[in-house]
Amino acid sequence: ILGIALIMAYNHIQINIKGNTYTTMLGYSAFEVSTGSMSGTMEIGDAILVKLIDQNETVNKDEIVVYSQGTALVTHRIVEVNGNQIVTKGDANNTNDTPIQRNQIVGKVIKVIPNFRMWKEIILTPKVLIPASVALLLLWVFFSYDKVKVEVVVKEEPTKTIFANGTCNLDINSCLLYT
């Protein structure tokens, strides 16, 4: 729960305070697919993991990339590379997109996570989120609770030996009790 809260705080800072279009973490970013232009490869509601790339990194035909087009981010497949000019196309579209410049590319798609929206909606529903959070909290409390260890120290009385001559091996007051 703490990890999720930290990620949400990080995302809030990146988007709302710094004004970034998307968040990045360790050279990667994640996006949710919002249109059907890549249907067959990725569907509406899927999540994609994107490896951010440098401007000098090469991109090749058939790679799926995310690029900026104004304030929007588009995820399409590269169909042609002509130096700095790149042509993309959505797998479900009939025509190529307007050519873009190499510096518009944000990153390459490395993983598609199907049905992300469905799981996100299920998990973030209050009827699920609240009981799951309480259960995790109770499990944490239960397993982090240390049982109190009680240490009993038995104090032994000194051995009282009275010798035949009337002497003992204790102090004089203790010996007087035995004489």
mmCIF file of C-alpha atoms in Angstrom:
data_model
loop_
_atom_site.group_PDB
_atom_site.id
_atom_site.type_symbol
_atom_site.label_atom_id
_atom_site.label_comp_id
_atom_site.label_asym_id
_atom_site.label_seq_id
_atom_site.Cartn_x
_atom_site.Cartn_y
_atom_site.Cartn_z
ATOM 1 C CA ILE A 1 0.000 0.000 0.000
ATOM 2 C CA LEU A 2 2.861 2.318 0.846
ATOM 3 C CA GLY A 3 4.515 1.508 -2.491
ATOM 4 C CA ILE A 4 1.336 2.337 -4.400
ATOM 5 C CA ALA A 5 0.985 5.592 -2.472
ATOM 6 C CA LEU A 6 4.595 6.543 -3.290
ATOM 7 C CA ILE A 7 4.098 5.795 -6.999
ATOM 8 C CA MET A 8 0.893 7.852 -7.035
ATOM 9 C CA ALA A 9 2.674 10.756 -5.328
ATOM 10 C CA TYR A 10 5.560 10.502 -7.800
ATOM 11 C CA ASN A 11 3.123 10.517 -10.750
ATOM 12 C CA HIS A 12 1.287 13.512 -9.299
ATOM 13 C CA ILE A 13 4.536 15.478 -8.977
ATOM 14 C CA GLN A 14 5.669 14.546 -12.507
ATOM 15 C CA ILE A 15 2.401 15.525 -14.200
ATOM 16 C CA ASN A 16 0.777 18.215 -12.075
ATOM 17 C CA ILE A 17 3.758 20.027 -10.593
ATOM 18 C CA LYS A 18 6.514 19.558 -13.172
ATOM 19 C CA GLY A 19 4.036 19.727 -16.070
ATOM 20 C CA ASN A 20 5.284 16.616 -17.857
ATOM 21 C CA THR A 21 2.995 14.875 -20.349
ATOM 22 C CA TYR A 22 3.894 11.462 -18.904
ATOM 23 C CA THR A 23 5.837 10.004 -16.005
ATOM 24 C CA THR A 24 9.140 8.196 -16.260
ATOM 25 C CA MET A 25 10.861 5.863 -13.873
ATOM 26 C CA LEU A 26 14.325 4.402 -14.467
ATOM 27 C CA GLY A 27 14.131 5.001 -18.220
ATOM 28 C CA TYR A 28 10.680 3.460 -18.675
ATOM 29 C CA SER A 29 7.121 4.678 -18.783
ATOM 30 C CA ALA A 30 3.708 3.028 -18.935
ATOM 31 C CA PHE A 31 0.618 4.093 -20.839
ATOM 32 C CA GLU A 32 -2.935 2.867 -21.232
ATOM 33 C CA VAL A 33 -4.195 2.218 -24.765
ATOM 34 C CA SER A 34 -7.189 4.470 -25.428
ATOM 35 C CA THR A 35 -8.038 3.830 -29.103
ATOM 36 C CA GLY A 36 -8.451 0.823 -31.353
ATOM 37 C CA SER A 37 -5.917 1.926 -33.982
ATOM 38 C CA MET A 38 -3.566 -0.938 -33.008
ATOM 39 C CA SER A 39 -6.335 -3.530 -32.571
ATOM 40 C CA GLY A 40 -5.043 -7.044 -33.010
ATOM 41 C CA THR A 41 -1.734 -6.145 -31.369
ATOM 42 C CA MET A 42 -3.078 -4.148 -28.430
ATOM 43 C CA GLU A 43 -6.648 -3.391 -27.447
ATOM 44 C CA ILE A 44 -8.394 -0.492 -25.730
ATOM 45 C CA GLY A 45 -7.679 -0.797 -21.999
ATOM 46 C CA ASP A 46 -4.380 -2.657 -22.383
ATOM 47 C CA ALA A 47 -1.291 -1.173 -20.769
ATOM 48 C CA ILE A 48 2.000 -0.799 -22.580
ATOM 49 C CA LEU A 49 5.464 -0.610 -21.078
ATOM 50 C CA VAL A 50 7.676 1.756 -23.053
ATOM 51 C CA LYS A 51 11.471 2.008 -22.975
ATOM 52 C CA LEU A 52 12.379 5.644 -23.432
ATOM 53 C CA ILE A 53 15.008 6.218 -26.111
ATOM 54 C CA ASP A 54 17.689 8.806 -26.775
ATOM 55 C CA GLN A 55 17.553 10.970 -29.873
ATOM 56 C CA ASN A 56 20.601 9.203 -31.318
ATOM 57 C CA GLU A 57 19.174 5.685 -30.820
ATOM 58 C CA THR A 58 18.042 4.044 -34.050
ATOM 59 C CA VAL A 59 14.478 2.990 -34.760
ATOM 60 C CA ASN A 60 13.593 0.360 -37.312
ATOM 61 C CA LYS A 61 10.724 -0.663 -39.535
ATOM 62 C CA ASP A 62 8.093 -2.815 -37.749
ATOM 63 C CA GLU A 63 8.936 -1.477 -34.279
ATOM 64 C CA ILE A 64 6.000 -0.115 -32.304
ATOM 65 C CA VAL A 65 6.784 3.342 -30.971
ATOM 66 C CA VAL A 66 5.127 6.046 -28.911
ATOM 67 C CA TYR A 67 5.496 9.531 -30.334
ATOM 68 C CA SER A 68 4.210 12.967 -29.449
ATOM 69 C CA GLN A 69 1.809 14.717 -31.767
ATOM 70 C CA GLY A 70 1.036 18.083 -30.236
ATOM 71 C CA THR A 71 -0.169 17.333 -26.696
ATOM 72 C CA ALA A 72 -1.251 13.784 -27.563
ATOM 73 C CA LEU A 73 0.831 10.624 -27.496
ATOM 74 C CA VAL A 74 0.325 8.132 -30.326
ATOM 75 C CA THR A 75 1.328 4.459 -30.372
ATOM 76 C CA HIS A 76 1.793 3.074 -33.905
ATOM 77 C CA ARG A 77 4.067 0.769 -35.862
ATOM 78 C CA ILE A 78 6.905 2.172 -38.006
ATOM 79 C CA VAL A 79 6.309 1.324 -41.682
ATOM 80 C CA GLU A 80 9.072 3.415 -43.229
ATOM 81 C CA VAL A 81 12.267 5.148 -42.113
ATOM 82 C CA ASN A 82 13.773 7.815 -44.383
ATOM 83 C CA GLY A 83 16.640 9.344 -42.428
ATOM 84 C CA ASN A 84 15.084 11.698 -39.885
ATOM 85 C CA GLN A 85 11.589 11.299 -41.316
ATOM 86 C CA ILE A 86 9.513 8.367 -40.084
ATOM 87 C CA VAL A 87 6.174 7.053 -41.325
ATOM 88 C CA THR A 88 3.927 5.143 -38.924
ATOM 89 C CA LYS A 89 0.593 3.383 -39.194
ATOM 90 C CA GLY A 90 -1.859 1.873 -36.758
ATOM 91 C CA ASP A 91 -2.230 -1.876 -37.365
ATOM 92 C CA ALA A 92 -6.019 -1.487 -37.685
ATOM 93 C CA ASN A 93 -5.841 1.640 -39.870
ATOM 94 C CA ASN A 94 -6.115 1.581 -43.669
ATOM 95 C CA THR A 95 -3.674 4.405 -44.384
ATOM 96 C CA ASN A 96 -0.282 5.577 -43.211
ATOM 97 C CA ASP A 97 0.014 8.480 -40.782
ATOM 98 C CA THR A 98 1.474 11.843 -41.722
ATOM 99 C CA PRO A 99 5.286 11.517 -41.503
ATOM 100 C CA ILE A 100 6.884 12.530 -38.203
ATOM 101 C CA GLN A 101 10.375 13.635 -37.247
ATOM 102 C CA ARG A 102 12.731 11.374 -35.334
ATOM 103 C CA ASN A 103 12.784 13.747 -32.341
ATOM 104 C CA GLN A 104 9.020 13.228 -31.818
ATOM 105 C CA ILE A 105 9.555 9.589 -30.792
ATOM 106 C CA VAL A 106 9.343 9.094 -27.029
ATOM 107 C CA GLY A 107 10.136 5.379 -26.853
ATOM 108 C CA LYS A 108 9.671 1.807 -28.047
ATOM 109 C CA VAL A 109 6.917 -0.505 -26.804
ATOM 110 C CA ILE A 110 8.528 -3.499 -25.099
ATOM 111 C CA LYS A 111 5.545 -5.129 -23.391
ATOM 112 C CA VAL A 112 1.760 -5.196 -23.745
ATOM 113 C CA ILE A 113 -0.221 -5.987 -20.584
ATOM 114 C CA PRO A 114 -3.699 -7.148 -21.647
ATOM 115 C CA ASN A 115 -6.903 -6.105 -19.845
ATOM 116 C CA PHE A 116 -5.132 -3.600 -17.622
ATOM 117 C CA ARG A 117 -8.150 -1.280 -17.437
ATOM 118 C CA MET A 118 -10.399 -4.083 -16.212
ATOM 119 C CA TRP A 119 -8.015 -4.983 -13.375
ATOM 120 C CA LYS A 120 -7.429 -1.322 -12.539
ATOM 121 C CA GLU A 121 -11.176 -0.711 -12.249
ATOM 122 C CA ILE A 122 -11.696 -3.841 -10.145
ATOM 123 C CA ILE A 123 -8.845 -3.086 -7.765
ATOM 124 C CA LEU A 124 -9.636 0.623 -7.406
ATOM 125 C CA THR A 125 -13.357 0.042 -6.705
ATOM 126 C CA PRO A 126 -13.965 1.028 -3.064
ATOM 127 C CA LYS A 127 -15.759 -2.298 -2.423
ATOM 128 C CA VAL A 128 -12.485 -4.057 -3.227
ATOM 129 C CA LEU A 129 -9.880 -1.463 -2.270
ATOM 130 C CA ILE A 130 -11.033 -0.901 1.317
ATOM 131 C CA PRO A 131 -11.331 -4.599 2.379
ATOM 132 C CA ALA A 132 -8.059 -5.450 0.604
ATOM 133 C CA SER A 133 -6.272 -2.585 2.360
ATOM 134 C CA VAL A 134 -7.674 -3.611 5.748
ATOM 135 C CA ALA A 135 -6.698 -7.250 5.132
ATOM 136 C CA LEU A 136 -3.138 -6.260 4.188
ATOM 137 C CA LEU A 137 -2.885 -4.040 7.252
ATOM 138 C CA LEU A 138 -4.115 -6.844 9.535
ATOM 139 C CA LEU A 139 -1.682 -9.322 7.972
ATOM 140 C CA TRP A 140 1.154 -6.857 8.496
ATOM 141 C CA VAL A 141 0.183 -6.320 12.133
ATOM 142 C CA PHE A 142 -0.242 -10.051 12.733
ATOM 143 C CA PHE A 143 3.107 -11.045 11.242
ATOM 144 C CA SER A 144 5.081 -8.144 12.689
ATOM 145 C CA TYR A 145 3.826 -8.703 16.246
ATOM 146 C CA ASP A 146 6.574 -10.131 18.430
ATOM 147 C CA LYS A 147 5.381 -12.298 21.251
ATOM 148 C CA VAL A 148 6.532 -10.960 24.579
ATOM 149 C CA LYS A 149 9.308 -13.084 25.908
ATOM 150 C CA VAL A 150 9.201 -13.510 29.647
ATOM 151 C CA GLU A 151 12.459 -14.531 31.170
ATOM 152 C CA VAL A 152 12.218 -16.133 34.570
ATOM 153 C CA VAL A 153 15.375 -15.964 36.607
ATOM 154 C CA VAL A 154 15.582 -18.440 39.439
ATOM 155 C CA LYS A 155 17.708 -17.130 42.244
ATOM 156 C CA GLU A 156 19.295 -19.912 44.152
ATOM 157 C CA GLU A 157 19.836 -19.631 47.851
ATOM 158 C CA PRO A 158 23.408 -20.198 48.922
ATOM 159 C CA THR A 159 24.164 -23.624 50.297
ATOM 160 C CA LYS A 160 24.243 -23.631 54.079
ATOM 161 C CA THR A 161 26.650 -26.143 55.419
ATOM 162 C CA ILE A 162 27.122 -26.517 59.148
ATOM 163 C CA PHE A 163 30.275 -28.331 60.115
ATOM 164 C CA ALA A 164 30.649 -30.708 63.091
ATOM 165 C CA ASN A 165 32.690 -28.203 65.018
ATOM 166 C CA GLY A 166 29.741 -25.749 64.842
ATOM 167 C CA THR A 167 31.157 -23.499 62.158
ATOM 168 C CA CYS A 168 29.418 -22.827 58.878
ATOM 169 C CA ASN A 169 30.371 -21.497 55.471
ATOM 170 C CA LEU A 170 28.070 -18.430 55.652
ATOM 171 C CA ASP A 171 28.415 -15.131 57.451
ATOM 172 C CA ILE A 172 28.134 -15.103 61.198
ATOM 173 C CA ASN A 173 24.478 -14.020 61.293
ATOM 174 C CA SER A 174 23.374 -16.877 59.064
ATOM 175 C CA CYS A 175 25.346 -19.359 61.157
ATOM 176 C CA LEU A 176 23.712 -18.183 64.353
ATOM 177 C CA LEU A 177 20.371 -19.304 62.949
ATOM 178 C CA TYR A 178 21.645 -22.864 62.620
ATOM 179 C CA THR A 179 23.429 -23.233 65.912
#
